Amino acid sequence: MDDLFEQIEKDKLEMPKLKTIQKKVIVKRNLNFYQTVALVVMAIMFVVGIILGNVFPACGESSSLFSTCTRTEYNLSLTLIVWASSFLFCLFVYGLGHGIALLTEISEQLKQLGK
């Protein structure tokens, strides 16, 4: 019976080189419609978040006598909420587009195998 280490030496395979792995993994893929829409919506909502923070200011200081706002500030919380919600929405749409792209690629490869 062979020693365990000797058996490992016999059965081990060479590690693939980095360049061969990169050629298989890194493939330039074009963005499909869903991914393009997600990126455009994210850029638009970034600007909209800044605008909404200015349009709906937060009250920085209020009068105790009349309960009115005497000083307004930039509404950072509204801006962050808009940014976070738009990021999650765009992430979902981008992921949906990526899934569709992968399924399309699988379909094309199966068609090539069938020929």
PDB file of N, CA and C in Angstrom, residues 8 11 13 19 27 29 35 56 79-80:
ATOM      1  N   ILE A   8      -0.764  11.160  -3.584  1.00  0.00           N
ATOM      2  CA  ILE A   8      -1.111  12.532  -3.955  1.00  0.00           C
ATOM      3  C   ILE A   8      -0.165  13.031  -5.039  1.00  0.00           C
ATOM      4  N   ASP A  11      -1.259  11.576  -8.371  1.00  0.00           N
ATOM      5  CA  ASP A  11      -2.565  12.000  -8.885  1.00  0.00           C
ATOM      6  C   ASP A  11      -2.699  13.502  -9.103  1.00  0.00           C
ATOM      7  N   LEU A  13      -2.563  17.297 -10.419  1.00  0.00           N
ATOM      8  CA  LEU A  13      -2.531  17.900 -11.745  1.00  0.00           C
ATOM      9  C   LEU A  13      -1.827  19.244 -11.648  1.00  0.00           C
ATOM     10  N   LYS A  19      -2.697  33.268 -17.362  1.00  0.00           N
ATOM     11  CA  LYS A  19      -3.133  33.814 -18.649  1.00  0.00           C
ATOM     12  C   LYS A  19      -4.200  32.949 -19.294  1.00  0.00           C
ATOM     13  N   VAL A  27     -14.167  37.939 -20.669  1.00  0.00           N
ATOM     14  CA  VAL A  27     -14.677  38.082 -22.015  1.00  0.00           C
ATOM     15  C   VAL A  27     -15.455  39.389 -22.054  1.00  0.00           C
ATOM     16  N   ARG A  29     -18.255  41.578 -22.787  1.00  0.00           N
ATOM     17  CA  ARG A  29     -19.663  41.396 -23.130  1.00  0.00           C
ATOM     18  C   ARG A  29     -20.296  42.760 -23.346  1.00  0.00           C
ATOM     19  N   GLN A  35     -29.504  46.360 -18.954  1.00  0.00           N
ATOM     20  CA  GLN A  35     -28.323  46.866 -18.284  1.00  0.00           C
ATOM     21  C   GLN A  35     -28.080  48.328 -18.628  1.00  0.00           C
ATOM     22  N   PHE A  56     -36.640  70.026  -0.936  1.00  0.00           N
ATOM     23  CA  PHE A  56     -37.316  69.757   0.335  1.00  0.00           C
ATOM     24  C   PHE A  56     -36.298  69.836   1.472  1.00  0.00           C
ATOM     25  N   THR A  79     -31.818  62.682   0.394  1.00  0.00           N
ATOM     26  CA  THR A  79     -30.891  62.375  -0.691  1.00  0.00           C
ATOM     27  C   THR A  79     -30.361  60.943  -0.565  1.00  0.00           C
ATOM     28  N   LEU A  80     -29.978  60.555   0.630  1.00  0.00           N
ATOM     29  CA  LEU A  80     -29.443  59.202   0.827  1.00  0.00           C
ATOM     30  C   LEU A  80     -30.511  58.141   0.604  1.00  0.00           C
TER      31      LEU A  80
END
